[in-house]
Each structure stands twice: as C-alpha cells, then as structure tokens.
Amino acid sequence: METNPQDIGEAPVREDGPSISSNGAQRDDSGDARYLPDPAGASASGDETELDKVETDEWLESLDYVLQTRGPDRTKTLLRHLQVHAVRAGVVRPFSANTPYINTIPLEKQPAFPGDRNIERRIKSLVRWNAMAMVARANREDASIGGHISTYASAATLLEIGFNHFFRGKNDPCGGDIVYFQGHSAPGIYSRAFLEGRLTEKNLENFRRELKEGGGLSSYPHPWLMPDFWEFPTVSMGLSPLMAIYQARYLHYLEDRGLKPATGQKVWAFLGDGEMDEPESLGAITLAAREKLDNLIFVINCNLQRLDGPVRGNGKIIQELEAAFRGARWNVIKVIWGDDWDPLIDMDDEGVLLQRMNETVDGQYQKYSVETLRKGDYVREHFFGGDPRLQAMADMMTDAQLHRMRRGGHDPEKVFAAYQAAMECKERPTVILAKTVKGYGLGEGGEGRNVTHQQKKLNEDELKEFRTRFEIPISDEEVAEAPFYRPADDSPEILYLKQKREKLGGYVPTRRSVSTPLKPPPEDLFEEFLQGTDGREVSTTMVFVRILSKLLRDEGLGKLIVPIVPDEARTFGMEALFRQIGIYSHAGQLYEPVDRDSLLYYKEAQDGQILEEGITEAGSMASFIAAGTAYATHGVNTIPFYIYYSMFGFQRIGDLIWAAADMCARGFLIGGTAGRTTLNGEGLQHQDGNSHHLAYPVPNLLTYDPAFAFEMAVIIQDGIRRMYQEQEKIFYYLTAYNENYAMPPMPEGARDGILKGMYLFKRSEMDSGLNAQLLGSGTIMNEVLKAQEMLEERYTISTDVWSVTSYKELRRDALEVERWNMLHPDCAPKSPYVTQCLARAPGVCVAASDYVKATPDSISKWVPKPMISLGTEGFGRSESRASLRDFFEIDARYIVLATLYSLARDKKIYPELVNKAMKDLDIDPEKTNPMIS
Ligand SMILES: Cc1ncc(C[n+]2csc(CCOP(=O)(O)OP(=O)(O)O)c2C)c(N)n1
Ligand SMILES: [Mg+2]
C-alpha cells in the first residue's frame, strides 16, 4: 500500500503552482535545511562536507532540470515518489505542518490587479476617516459610549478588496455571497454604507445611540436591531467561525437535496486572530475539510493583538494557525509581507532574511511596527542587524523607505491575489492568514500599541496627522471637529464604488426576508394525538418523534423539515428515520453499513434529510441557525427540529441560542431526556432541572413543558402556523421526557389554554368544603394527578388539577398586563390570564415541576393566593425515578404534604393533621435539603 503523501507532510497549498519560489526557496516546509536547523539534527548547510555539498548540488541540479523541462507538476510527483521511497526505507522526516514565514503566493504568481489602485486607496481612506470620526465623535459626546477604531483600521484593505472585487450582492445571479464581518469592525462597514449612500450622516452621528431621534446604529452586527442590514451577529467571539462553517455546509445540504440550485455562492468569515483562541473557532475546522467546503473562505486578520496585548507575544500566531488549518487539510494562504519586501526576499539567496523572519516572535514584530513610526534606527539595528548580509539589505534603503515597509494585509495586490486563489480553490476550504497592524494609521498614539483596542478618541494633532496621512480634504480649521466627509455623488470615488457594487449585484451586507408563507399541514395530521393513546403507555419523546415522522411524510412540508441530532437519535427512538429519510452526507455512502440487512440500517445519502452532527451540540445549533434563517439567507423556508439532551442545551450553548434569537431564526428546539428526576440513573451532569429557567430570558423564544401528546401536537401545530404562515420572528423550545404513560384525550376547549400556558385539566368531582388547586407540568403532571387522588380519597379535599404548559408564557402575559395597568392608571385594570384562571378557583395552590422552583415561582405574584412551589433546586443523583422524586421532594406525597400544610397555614385544618400525614406518607421532617446536598 502506498503511503499517503499527506501523512508525511506534503503541503496541500499551491497545488497549481510550483513548490519552488522565485528565489528557489522550497516553501512547503519551514524545516527546509537552508533556512532552519533540521529538527532531526542533520543540518544540510552547516555540517556538510565537501563531498556532501557536491552530492547536494547534483541532486539540486537534477531537480532544476526536471523543473525546467517538465514543469512543477512533474517535479511534485517526483518529490512525492522520493518521499514515499524514503519512508519505506525507514527515513522518516519530522512532520512539520508549517511553511516558511513568507507569502504563500510568490510575486510571479500574483495576478494582475484589475482595479484602479489610486481610486480604491482614496475610497479606503474615506472609509477609514469616517469610521474613525464616528467612534471619536460618539465618545466625545459621551465618553462611556465605547466603540472600536483600531480593528477596522487594521482590516480596511482586507474588507475593501472584498467590497470592490469579490463580495457578490443579492442581485447577483448567484444569489449573493454570505459574509460574516468581524463584529467590532462594524464602524468600517457603516462608514462604507455611508459612502454608498445607504446610511445618513444622522445615522453615523447616532452610532451606539439607537434610541435617538432619526435612528442610530447598533454597536455590532445585530439583525434583530437592523433587520434590513445585518445578517449575522458575530461579536460574541468564536460563534462566527463556527456558524460560517455550518452555513457553508448547509448551503451544500440545500443544493444536494434540490432545495436550491448550486450557484457558486461563497461564505466569507472575517475573524480576529485573538478570536481564534475561542474553542468554537477551531472546533469545527476538520468538518469543513471533511465536507470539502470549497465554498468557504476564512480571512483571519492577524494584527497580532487582541484586547489586552499580543495574541502570541512569544510565538507566532500565523504559524500556529497555519499548522492547525493545514493539519485539518485546509488550503492555507499566508499574506505576510507587502510588495516592498519582494525585492529583499528575491535577493535572499542564502535564506538569512527568511531565517530572521522565521525566528522573530510576534511580540517583537509588534515592537518593530511601533518603532517604524518613530525616528531612529531600531528596525535597522535589530531586525536587519547582526548579520552583514541583512545589514546590506537595510543599507540599500533610506529611513523613509524602511518605515514604509508594509505588511501583507495592507497590500491590496497581495490581498487580491489571495482572494482570487481562494475563489479558485477546489474541494477544500481556504483560510487566509493576513498579517496587519492593529490601529493602522492611528499614528503614534494608537498604532500597534497594547492599549490600541480601547482607544476611542484622537486629539487634534492626531486627527490632523490622520487627515494628512490619508489625504482627507478637510481643512485645519475643521479637522478638530472630526466632520464626516462624503464626496459628491458624481465624484470619481462615489461613481467607482457604486459601479463596482452594481456589477457585483448590490450592497453588502443586506438582509432580506423574502420567503413566502407556507401552507399549513392538514388538520388531520395532528388528529390522532388529540385522541389519546387508549391506555397505551408512551413518552412525550415518542410522541414528538411520531409527529416529526408524520410531518416528514407531509406532501407540502415534508421536504422542508430538517431533523438535527447530535449523536442521540437512538436515545430518542428516532433510528427509524435513518432508513426512512436518510442521513445527509455529501459523499453519499462509500461503505456497506454493518446493519445493511436490518430494516433500520444506518443509511447515509447525498440527498439524506437528517443532519446527524455527531457529538457537537454547538455544531448542531449552528446547523439549526443556518436552517432556521434559511428563509432570509436563501429564501427557503426550512423548518429545523433540533433534538438533544436538554441539559446540554441552554446550559452549554446558550450563547448560540441567543445568536439564533438575534438572527430571528425559526424552528423547534426539543430538549429531550428532560427533567431532573425523570432521567433516572444518569445523575448530576445529565439531569436537567435548569433549562426552562435558562430559556426564560431569550425574548423571542416560546418555551413549553408539555405533559401530554395532545399538548405537544397543539404547540407544534400552532408553532408552524405562527412561524411559517404568519412569519413571526419567534422560535420554540419544548421539553420531551422519556417516561411512558397513557396519554389522555384532549379535554374540550383546552387548545387556547395550552398555548397561553395553562388550562384546567381535571376538575374535582367532589365538594368537601376544603379545596386545593394543583399545578403540574411535564411528567410531574402524573405525580400531581396521583396527589389529587390521594388528597380526595384520604383527606377528602376537593382538588382541581391544572396543566401548566408554559410558565414563561404566563409570566410574560402577566408582565404585559401589569405594565399596561401602570401606564393607564385611569382605566379599569386588566387581569393577567393566570389570575383569571385561578381567581375563582377555591382553596390553596401548589405547583410541582421537574424544574427548579424558580420556574413556577415566576408566576406566583399573580396567583391570587400564596402558592407553594415544589421543584428541583440542587445537583441530580444517579438513582431511580421514584427515589429521585422523593429526594427532590416533588412526588405525590410531597404534593399532598404541601397542600395540607397550605390548608393548615390558612387555618383550614390543624397542624397535627399535617404531622400525622407526614408519618403516613413516610416523610422525614429532618431529611437533608436537596438544594444544598
Ligand atoms: C466571547 C467574547 N469574549 C470577549 C469579547 C470582548 N472582546 C471584544 S474584541 C476583543 C479582542 C479581539 O481581538 P481579536 O480577535 O484579535 O480582534 P482584533 O480587534 O485584534 O481584530 C475582545 C476580548 C467578545 N466580544 N466576545
Ligand atoms: Mg487581533
């Protein structure tokens, strides 16, 4: 078997070009003997004998001959053969995932720049100026308002090349590229939109003052706040790279399933180098390569700094990221040096410059960028010092020239070349690692300094310097005010910029919500769930899976349903779907599955419908987001159902859920294996008593904790109506349990209450003069019903049972009413729905839930009697359901106790009766409190 050359360190980059640079340097391996000490210890340059040298020359000559006569491809093949041959003979070179610290694309491979360099520079300068002025002015008015100048300052070229030459707008035949902008570079994006005529001066004045008259601009990209502008919230670092990867994959999914034609759209993600430390940033890069996402381009703005200081002061972030991405088999393009460096690199026959570049750490590069702003010879002495060959290079340049040496990320032609190569790359995602200077152009006060991230203002001198450096036509008299500047509509700059955008299909970013409302599924699809199961015991999870299966078979909606699972389909009894609708795999199924003979075999298919994500709740949520926002991104109304272990939802990936809310994502989150006590056995890490509480703050999320099949059906049916017919900007969270019990038929007239959050499920049939109202939800409803029986039979207390499907809905209705009453003191006060339900219900009130008491407590203010909540504060345990419910004090016995205690508190019964009941119920009053044990 042939050894895979990838495994022995062959560079995946530049497959189309030579591996030999203009100066003959082999770029594919930073361990190249000419530049770095060989990690194996055999230095080919220093320790070579005369004989060795002759031999080396012979080999090199042969290689040069092949290169000249047969070209780079043949040379690469030969080298590969040599490598394989050597490995077989036991000669293993140490693996190096790095290439030397120079640009991946050599000068001679750079395509001609198709734009007008001068005019593009002027446009960029104007964008820089207005972005800076926007932040500076906002902070002048209110020093605490914040904003960032330095990030955009470093990213300006990276973005402008995109805007002028690459990002396609929504009117382009491809449908438009999908661009994730680095969140805190927003001032630059606004500033460009101002030049484009999309934002007004007033908007810019009100940066970070969204509530001001005339409309303001949100600090960062937030679709919720600017729904026609921003598409993707990106400022929570790390979410953007993850979401971009799954977005690119979802694009393939839509194409492979025939829901959208393949048009060559690209997903661009502009990221910070500091941001790459977030685990989510690198967490899915292998997926991107595995899925061959050549529609994905990461541009990492390597300004070497984050907020507090250097990203890798003692190392090199570009090299570290290169190794990680190359290891994951991405196409890695480094844009490190601007064109001023090309002649030096070209004359570096002996590799001394490259060696200096390789050995210099980022903290020192940062020092050089700060020192170049000053007079003096620091760079000459330190970077070029110590070696006469380097010194000679420096001697060829004047101080002024030396100070102008740009980094690659500020060189439009280098950036263009990288983007062009990324566009052309096939079968692999591309990452561009562009070296820049943080705060570029801010002068001595800000450029490259550790404090630059926090810089919000420029003094008058700094403003002048900035103005002069970027040639902004603002006079000395005016400059102190930092006025915005936009040339006339018929100026060459504005005409150029508009013409470029028109050619590329319109402005970016633009968010459109274009999908047409869906037709609802037929009523009878949900009918069976309203009838009950006639004594057959099932769980709400099984009910959910049955609803899902029926939806999948629906003629109208079926193809739009996107089931998403993070390796838990079997847990939820969904494996039948594997065969029925297939697991999505771009590659299809390249093997014979072991269970091929079984009915429910593991079927992967290119048109498979299930997104089986493996063990990644974050990745699955990113898929949910892509699917739930496809109506806006692609005009395709897909309906995601993401089912997962409920404890690993809000608790683990709450920030992604928040981002989904911001993006107005639609769909259903299904928290499976729900409840602190229903999931017996699993214990502290798995048992979820939290998620309903954690779901509460998400403003546009409806959360339900259904107990019965018909509740689940009614909620999902109405959810589809609201999200996909009415196009409301909401999404849903439902908990599904794995406890089996007979599902009752839906009581007459319950539908409205189910949706509003509560309804009377079972009225007492007795009238004893002692009354109780019990509130139950989820599976704990069964304990509540048992308690009802016990209270009536043993203690002759008339007990009504309410099913509370959503404490959140009840609370939000009550808050709304309370607010209205306060703002309308002269009107007859309204009554919240929960109050209306319980106002005429006699007796005491007890609520029991498999979630923390804080969840039912959230409505107690509007319950017209003191309510006792039973819930599950504390750590779970590995135990049986019965023991857990005893431990957390939420089983029928405790519900009875709480009811009797409430009656005693109301002086309806004697306390002695409560004591006696405790004995009868085998409850130890000195039992330790589960909340703290
Ligand atoms: C999850 C998260 N943590 C912290 C922050 C606060 N924050 C905003 S910008 C920033 C530094 C970003 O550095 P980098 O990614 O290198 O971007 P640069 O500004 O240098 O381009 C930090 C820590 C955030 N936005 N998100
Ligand atoms: Mg940075």
CSV table of C-alpha atoms and ligand atoms in Angstrom, one decimal, residues 148 150-152 154-155 182 184 220 234-239 271-276 278 301 303-308 311 438 453 655, ligand 1:
chain,number,residue,atom,x,y,z
A,148,HIS,CA,-13.6,50.5,18.3
A,150,SER,CA,-8.3,50.1,15.7
A,151,THR,CA,-9.8,46.8,14.5
A,152,TYR,CA,-11.3,48.3,11.3
A,154,SER,CA,-6.2,47.0,10.6
A,155,ALA,CA,-8.8,45.3,8.4
A,182,GLN,CA,-15.7,40.8,12.4
A,184,HIS,CA,-16.2,45.2,16.2
A,220,TYR,CA,-22.2,45.5,16.4
A,234,THR,CA,-20.7,38.0,15.1
A,235,VAL,CA,-19.4,39.9,18.1
A,236,SER,CA,-19.6,37.0,20.5
A,237,MET,CA,-16.2,35.8,19.6
A,238,GLY,CA,-15.9,32.3,18.2
A,239,LEU,CA,-19.5,31.9,17.1
A,271,LEU,CA,-12.2,36.9,12.0
A,272,GLY,CA,-9.7,38.2,14.6
A,273,ASP,CA,-6.5,36.4,15.5
A,274,GLY,CA,-7.3,36.7,19.2
A,275,GLU,CA,-10.8,35.3,18.4
A,276,MET,CA,-9.2,32.1,17.2
A,278,GLU,CA,-12.2,30.6,21.4
A,301,ASN,CA,-6.9,39.4,10.4
A,303,ASN,CA,-2.8,42.0,13.7
A,304,LEU,CA,-1.0,40.1,16.4
A,305,GLN,CA,-3.0,41.8,19.1
A,306,ARG,CA,-6.2,41.2,21.0
A,307,LEU,CA,-7.6,43.4,23.7
A,308,ASP,CA,-5.0,43.3,26.4
A,311,VAL,CA,-2.0,37.3,20.9
A,438,LYS,CA,-3.7,46.9,14.8
A,453,HIS,CA,-8.0,48.2,21.2
A,655,ASP,CA,-24.8,32.0,23.6
B,1,LIG,C1,-16.9,35.8,23.6
B,1,LIG,C2,-16.3,37.1,23.7
B,1,LIG,N1,-15.4,37.4,24.7
B,1,LIG,C3,-14.9,38.6,24.8
B,1,LIG,C4,-15.3,39.6,24.0
B,1,LIG,C5,-14.7,41.0,24.1
B,1,LIG,N2,-13.8,41.4,23.1
B,1,LIG,C6,-14.2,42.2,22.1
B,1,LIG,S1,-13.0,42.4,20.9
B,1,LIG,C7,-11.9,41.6,21.8
B,1,LIG,C8,-10.5,41.4,21.3
B,1,LIG,C9,-10.5,40.9,20.0
B,1,LIG,O1,-9.2,40.6,19.5
B,1,LIG,P1,-9.1,39.9,18.0
B,1,LIG,O2,-9.9,38.8,17.8
B,1,LIG,O3,-7.6,39.7,17.8
B,1,LIG,O4,-9.6,41.1,17.1
B,1,LIG,P2,-8.9,42.4,16.6
B,1,LIG,O5,-9.7,43.5,17.3
B,1,LIG,O6,-7.5,42.4,17.1
B,1,LIG,O7,-9.0,42.4,15.1
B,1,LIG,C10,-12.4,41.1,23.0
B,1,LIG,C11,-11.8,40.3,24.0
B,1,LIG,C12,-16.2,39.3,23.0
B,1,LIG,N3,-16.7,40.2,22.1
B,1,LIG,N4,-16.7,38.0,22.9
